[in-house]
CSV table of C-alpha atoms in Angstrom, one decimal:
chain,number,residue,atom,x,y,z
N,1,MET,CA,31.4,111.0,23.4
N,2,ARG,CA,33.7,114.0,23.1
N,3,GLU,CA,33.6,114.5,26.9
N,4,ARG,CA,34.6,110.9,27.4
N,5,MET,CA,37.5,111.2,25.0
N,6,LYS,CA,38.6,114.3,26.9
N,7,LYS,CA,38.6,112.4,30.1
N,8,ILE,CA,40.6,109.6,28.7
N,9,THR,CA,43.2,112.0,27.3
N,10,VAL,CA,43.5,113.8,30.6
N,11,ALA,CA,43.9,110.4,32.4
N,12,ILE,CA,46.6,109.3,30.0
N,13,MET,CA,48.5,112.6,30.2
N,14,ALA,CA,48.2,112.6,34.0
N,15,SER,CA,49.7,109.1,34.2
N,16,LEU,CA,52.6,110.0,31.8
N,17,SER,CA,53.3,113.3,33.6
N,18,LEU,CA,53.4,111.5,37.0
N,19,TRP,CA,55.7,108.9,35.6
N,20,ALA,CA,58.0,111.5,34.0
N,21,ALA,CA,58.1,113.7,37.1
N,22,THR,CA,59.0,110.7,39.2
N,23,ASN,CA,61.8,109.8,36.8
N,24,ALA,CA,63.0,113.3,36.0
N,25,PHE,CA,66.5,113.6,34.5
N,26,ALA,CA,66.9,109.8,34.7
N,27,GLU,CA,68.6,107.9,31.9
N,28,ASN,CA,68.1,104.2,31.0
N,29,VAL,CA,65.0,104.0,33.1
N,30,THR,CA,63.8,100.5,33.9
N,31,LEU,CA,60.0,100.2,34.5
N,32,ASN,CA,58.8,98.5,37.6
N,33,THR,CA,55.9,96.1,37.6
N,34,ILE,CA,53.3,98.9,38.3
N,35,GLU,CA,54.7,101.2,35.6
N,36,GLN,CA,54.8,98.4,33.0
N,37,SER,CA,51.1,97.6,33.8
N,38,GLN,CA,50.2,101.3,33.5
N,39,LEU,CA,52.0,101.5,30.2
N,40,ASN,CA,50.2,98.4,28.9
N,41,GLU,CA,46.9,100.0,29.9
N,42,ILE,CA,47.7,103.2,28.1
N,43,VAL,CA,48.6,101.2,24.9
N,44,THR,CA,45.2,99.4,25.2
N,45,MET,CA,43.4,102.7,25.6
N,46,LEU,CA,45.0,104.2,22.6
N,47,GLU,CA,44.4,101.1,20.5
N,48,GLY,CA,40.7,101.4,21.3
N,49,ASN,CA,40.7,105.2,20.8
N,50,PRO,CA,43.2,105.9,18.0
N,51,GLU,CA,41.8,109.4,17.4
N,52,LEU,CA,43.5,110.4,20.6
N,53,ILE,CA,47.0,109.6,19.3
N,54,PRO,CA,47.8,112.9,17.4
N,55,ASN,CA,47.0,115.2,20.3
N,56,LEU,CA,48.6,112.9,22.8
N,57,HIS,CA,51.8,112.6,20.7
N,58,GLN,CA,52.0,116.4,20.4
N,59,GLY,CA,51.5,116.8,24.2
N,60,ILE,CA,54.1,114.2,25.1
N,61,LYS,CA,56.6,115.6,22.6
N,62,ALA,CA,56.1,119.1,24.1
N,63,TYR,CA,56.7,117.7,27.6
N,64,ILE,CA,59.9,115.9,26.6
N,65,ASP,CA,61.2,119.0,24.8
N,66,GLN,CA,60.5,120.9,28.1
N,67,GLN,CA,62.4,118.3,30.1
N,68,GLN,CA,65.3,118.5,27.7
N,69,GLN,CA,65.4,122.3,28.1
N,70,VAL,CA,65.4,121.8,31.9
N,71,ASP,CA,68.4,119.5,31.7
N,72,GLN,CA,70.2,122.0,29.4
N,73,VAL,CA,69.5,124.9,31.7
N,74,LEU,CA,70.7,123.0,34.8
N,75,ALA,CA,73.9,121.9,33.0
N,76,GLN,CA,74.7,125.4,31.8
N,77,ASN,CA,74.0,127.1,35.1
N,78,HIS,CA,75.2,124.3,37.5
N,79,ASP,CA,78.0,126.4,39.1
N,80,TYR,CA,75.7,129.5,39.4
N,81,LEU,CA,73.1,127.5,41.3
N,82,TYR,CA,75.2,125.0,43.3
N,83,ASN,CA,78.6,126.6,43.8
N,84,ASN,CA,77.9,130.3,44.0
N,85,PRO,CA,78.8,131.8,47.4
N,86,LYS,CA,76.7,134.9,46.7
N,87,HIS,CA,73.5,133.0,47.2
N,88,PRO,CA,72.3,132.8,50.9
N,89,GLN,CA,73.0,129.2,52.0
N,90,PHE,CA,73.4,127.0,55.1
N,91,GLY,CA,74.3,123.5,56.0
N,92,SER,CA,77.3,121.4,55.1
N,93,ALA,CA,80.4,123.0,53.8
N,94,ASN,CA,81.2,119.8,51.9
N,95,PRO,CA,77.8,118.5,51.0
N,96,LYS,CA,76.9,115.1,49.4
N,97,LEU,CA,73.6,116.7,48.5
N,98,THR,CA,72.8,120.3,47.7
N,99,ILE,CA,69.1,121.4,47.7
N,100,VAL,CA,68.5,124.4,45.5
N,101,ASN,CA,65.4,126.3,46.8
N,102,PHE,CA,63.7,129.0,44.7
N,103,THR,CA,62.1,131.1,47.3
N,104,ASP,CA,60.4,134.5,48.0
N,105,TYR,CA,60.3,136.3,51.3
N,106,SER,CA,56.7,137.5,50.4
N,107,CYS,CA,55.5,134.0,49.8
N,108,PRO,CA,53.6,132.4,52.8
N,109,PHE,CA,54.5,128.9,51.8
N,110,CYS,CA,58.2,129.8,51.4
N,111,LYS,CA,58.1,131.2,54.9
N,112,LYS,CA,56.6,128.0,56.1
N,113,LEU,CA,59.2,125.9,54.3
N,114,ASP,CA,62.2,127.9,55.6
N,115,PRO,CA,62.3,126.4,59.2
N,116,VAL,CA,61.7,122.9,57.7
N,117,LEU,CA,64.8,123.3,55.5
N,118,HIS,CA,66.9,124.5,58.5
N,119,GLN,CA,65.6,121.5,60.5
N,120,ALA,CA,66.6,119.2,57.6
N,121,ALA,CA,70.1,120.7,57.4
N,122,LEU,CA,70.5,119.9,61.1
N,123,ALA,CA,69.2,116.4,60.7
N,124,TYR,CA,71.4,115.7,57.7
N,125,PRO,CA,75.1,116.9,58.2
N,126,ASP,CA,75.9,116.1,54.6
N,127,VAL,CA,73.2,118.4,53.2
N,128,LYS,CA,73.5,122.1,52.1
N,129,VAL,CA,70.6,124.4,51.2
N,130,VAL,CA,71.1,127.2,48.6
N,131,ASN,CA,68.3,129.8,48.6
N,132,VAL,CA,67.8,131.4,45.1
N,133,LEU,CA,65.8,134.5,45.8
N,134,VAL,CA,63.0,135.6,43.4
N,135,PRO,CA,60.8,138.5,44.6
N,136,LEU,CA,57.9,137.4,42.5
N,137,ILE,CA,55.2,139.2,44.5
N,138,GLU,CA,57.2,142.4,45.1
N,139,MET,CA,58.1,142.6,41.4
N,140,ARG,CA,54.4,143.2,40.6
N,141,ASN,CA,54.3,146.3,42.8
N,142,PRO,CA,55.0,149.3,40.6
N,143,LEU,CA,55.3,151.5,43.7
N,144,SER,CA,58.2,149.5,45.2
N,145,ASP,CA,61.8,150.5,44.4
N,146,LYS,CA,63.1,148.1,47.1
N,147,ASN,CA,62.6,144.4,47.5
N,148,SER,CA,63.3,141.8,50.2
N,149,ALA,CA,65.4,139.6,47.9
N,150,ALA,CA,67.9,142.3,46.9
N,151,PHE,CA,68.1,143.4,50.5
N,152,ALA,CA,68.7,139.9,51.8
N,153,ILE,CA,71.4,139.2,49.1
N,154,ASN,CA,73.1,142.5,50.1
N,155,VAL,CA,73.0,141.6,53.8
N,156,TRP,CA,74.4,138.1,53.0
N,157,ASN,CA,77.3,139.5,51.1
N,158,GLN,CA,78.0,142.6,53.1
N,159,ASP,CA,76.8,142.0,56.7
N,160,ARG,CA,76.8,138.2,57.0
N,161,ASP,CA,77.0,138.2,60.8
N,162,LYS,CA,73.5,139.8,60.8
N,163,PHE,CA,72.0,137.7,58.0
N,164,TYR,CA,70.4,135.0,60.1
N,165,ASP,CA,68.6,137.5,62.3
N,166,VAL,CA,67.5,139.5,59.2
N,167,ASN,CA,66.3,136.3,57.5
N,168,GLU,CA,64.3,135.3,60.6
N,169,THR,CA,62.7,138.8,60.7
N,170,LEU,CA,61.8,138.8,57.0
N,171,ILE,CA,60.3,135.3,57.4
N,172,LYS,CA,58.2,136.3,60.4
N,173,LYS,CA,56.2,139.0,58.5
N,174,PRO,CA,52.9,137.2,57.7
N,175,SER,CA,52.1,139.3,54.6
N,176,ALA,CA,54.0,140.5,51.6
N,177,HIS,CA,57.0,142.9,52.0
N,178,ASP,CA,57.1,146.4,50.6
N,179,ASN,CA,59.4,149.4,50.8
N,180,ARG,CA,58.3,150.2,54.3
N,181,SER,CA,58.7,146.7,55.8
N,182,VAL,CA,62.1,146.2,54.2
N,183,THR,CA,63.3,149.6,55.3
N,184,ASN,CA,62.1,148.9,58.9
N,185,VAL,CA,64.1,145.7,59.0
N,186,ALA,CA,67.2,147.5,57.8
N,187,LYS,CA,66.8,150.2,60.4
N,188,LYS,CA,66.2,147.6,63.2
N,189,PHE,CA,69.6,146.1,62.5
N,190,GLY,CA,71.5,149.3,61.5
N,191,ILE,CA,72.2,148.2,58.0
N,192,GLU,CA,70.5,150.8,55.9
N,193,ALA,CA,73.4,150.7,53.4
N,194,SER,CA,72.1,147.2,52.3
N,195,LEU,CA,69.0,148.9,51.0
N,196,GLN,CA,70.9,150.2,48.0
N,197,THR,CA,70.7,147.7,45.2
N,198,SER,CA,74.0,147.6,43.3
N,199,GLU,CA,74.1,146.7,39.6
N,200,GLU,CA,75.6,143.3,40.6
N,201,THR,CA,72.7,142.5,42.9
N,202,GLN,CA,70.1,143.6,40.3
N,203,LYS,CA,71.7,141.4,37.7
N,204,MET,CA,71.7,138.5,40.2
N,205,ILE,CA,67.9,139.0,40.8
N,206,GLU,CA,67.3,139.1,37.1
N,207,LYS,CA,69.4,135.9,36.5
N,208,ASN,CA,67.5,134.2,39.3
N,209,TYR,CA,64.2,135.1,37.7
N,210,GLN,CA,65.4,134.1,34.3
N,211,LEU,CA,66.4,130.6,35.5
N,212,PHE,CA,63.1,130.3,37.4
N,213,THR,CA,61.3,130.9,34.1
N,214,GLU,CA,63.5,128.7,32.0
N,215,LEU,CA,63.1,125.8,34.3
N,216,GLY,CA,59.4,126.0,33.8
N,217,LEU,CA,58.6,126.9,37.4
N,218,ARG,CA,55.2,128.4,38.1
N,219,GLY,CA,55.5,129.5,41.7
N,220,THR,CA,57.5,129.4,44.9
N,221,PRO,CA,58.8,127.6,46.8
N,222,ALA,CA,60.3,125.2,44.3
N,223,MET,CA,63.2,122.9,45.2
N,224,ILE,CA,65.7,120.9,43.2
N,225,ILE,CA,66.6,117.8,45.2
N,226,GLY,CA,68.9,115.4,43.4
N,227,ASP,CA,67.2,114.7,40.1
N,228,HIS,CA,63.8,116.0,41.1
N,229,ILE,CA,62.1,119.3,40.9
N,230,VAL,CA,59.8,119.6,43.8
N,231,PRO,CA,57.1,122.4,43.6
N,232,GLY,CA,55.4,123.8,46.6
N,233,TYR,CA,55.7,123.4,50.4
N,234,VAL,CA,56.9,120.0,51.6
N,235,PRO,CA,56.5,118.9,55.3
N,236,MET,CA,59.5,117.5,57.1
N,237,GLU,CA,58.5,113.8,56.9
N,238,GLU,CA,58.1,114.1,53.1
N,239,LEU,CA,61.3,116.1,52.7
N,240,LYS,CA,63.2,113.4,54.6
N,241,LYS,CA,62.1,110.8,52.1
N,242,LEU,CA,63.2,113.0,49.2
N,243,ILE,CA,66.6,113.6,50.8
N,244,ASP,CA,67.1,109.9,51.7
N,245,GLN,CA,66.3,108.9,48.1
N,246,ALA,CA,68.7,111.5,46.7
N,247,LEU,CA,71.5,110.5,49.0
N,248,GLN,CA,71.1,106.9,48.1
N,249,SER,CA,71.1,107.5,44.3
């Protein structure tokens, strides 16, 4: 019986989480026929199993509180994320849609997503992509005093004409970056000065990670597309659907 109750609770929470994710940040949401049917089914489940209500109520409240925090964080940091020229970015100079991409040069799925985003920016002239760099993997290496994110930010702001070649080189490395790999890239392009992390760059890395955490993100890549937070790698066809939806809203 207890196992059955657990399965019902998980099913209800999964349904609610899916609905909430689909309608993230939306106000005055109108349920479609399928959603209304699912809601009615949930009510029926709870009426037949009232002992589930306290835990479910607590879980839903926690989820709503988290979504409200996300809204607040995005509102307070909108310009930092969307209108900050110090973040590496590409695409439209006057975008109708800006995709914020939390990414890590040591993350294999981030590397896989990068060319997809460039392809999307070419396919959609009204789209801009902002890369918010968070060196999650390299931050865990106690022997590393350099990281690809700080290096890339420095190159973007100090040697922008070399950034796209540097970006492509960082992306091509199949495994995680370390002191040696980052230094080798700097030497290849004659920009060793960009290896020195200034206080401003360090604060930017810390701010990026702070927002990553406050938004409840668990890993990279993670994109904000319109009103949706999209975790993980997304192929081009799926990305097109998300972009089309955001441009039409």
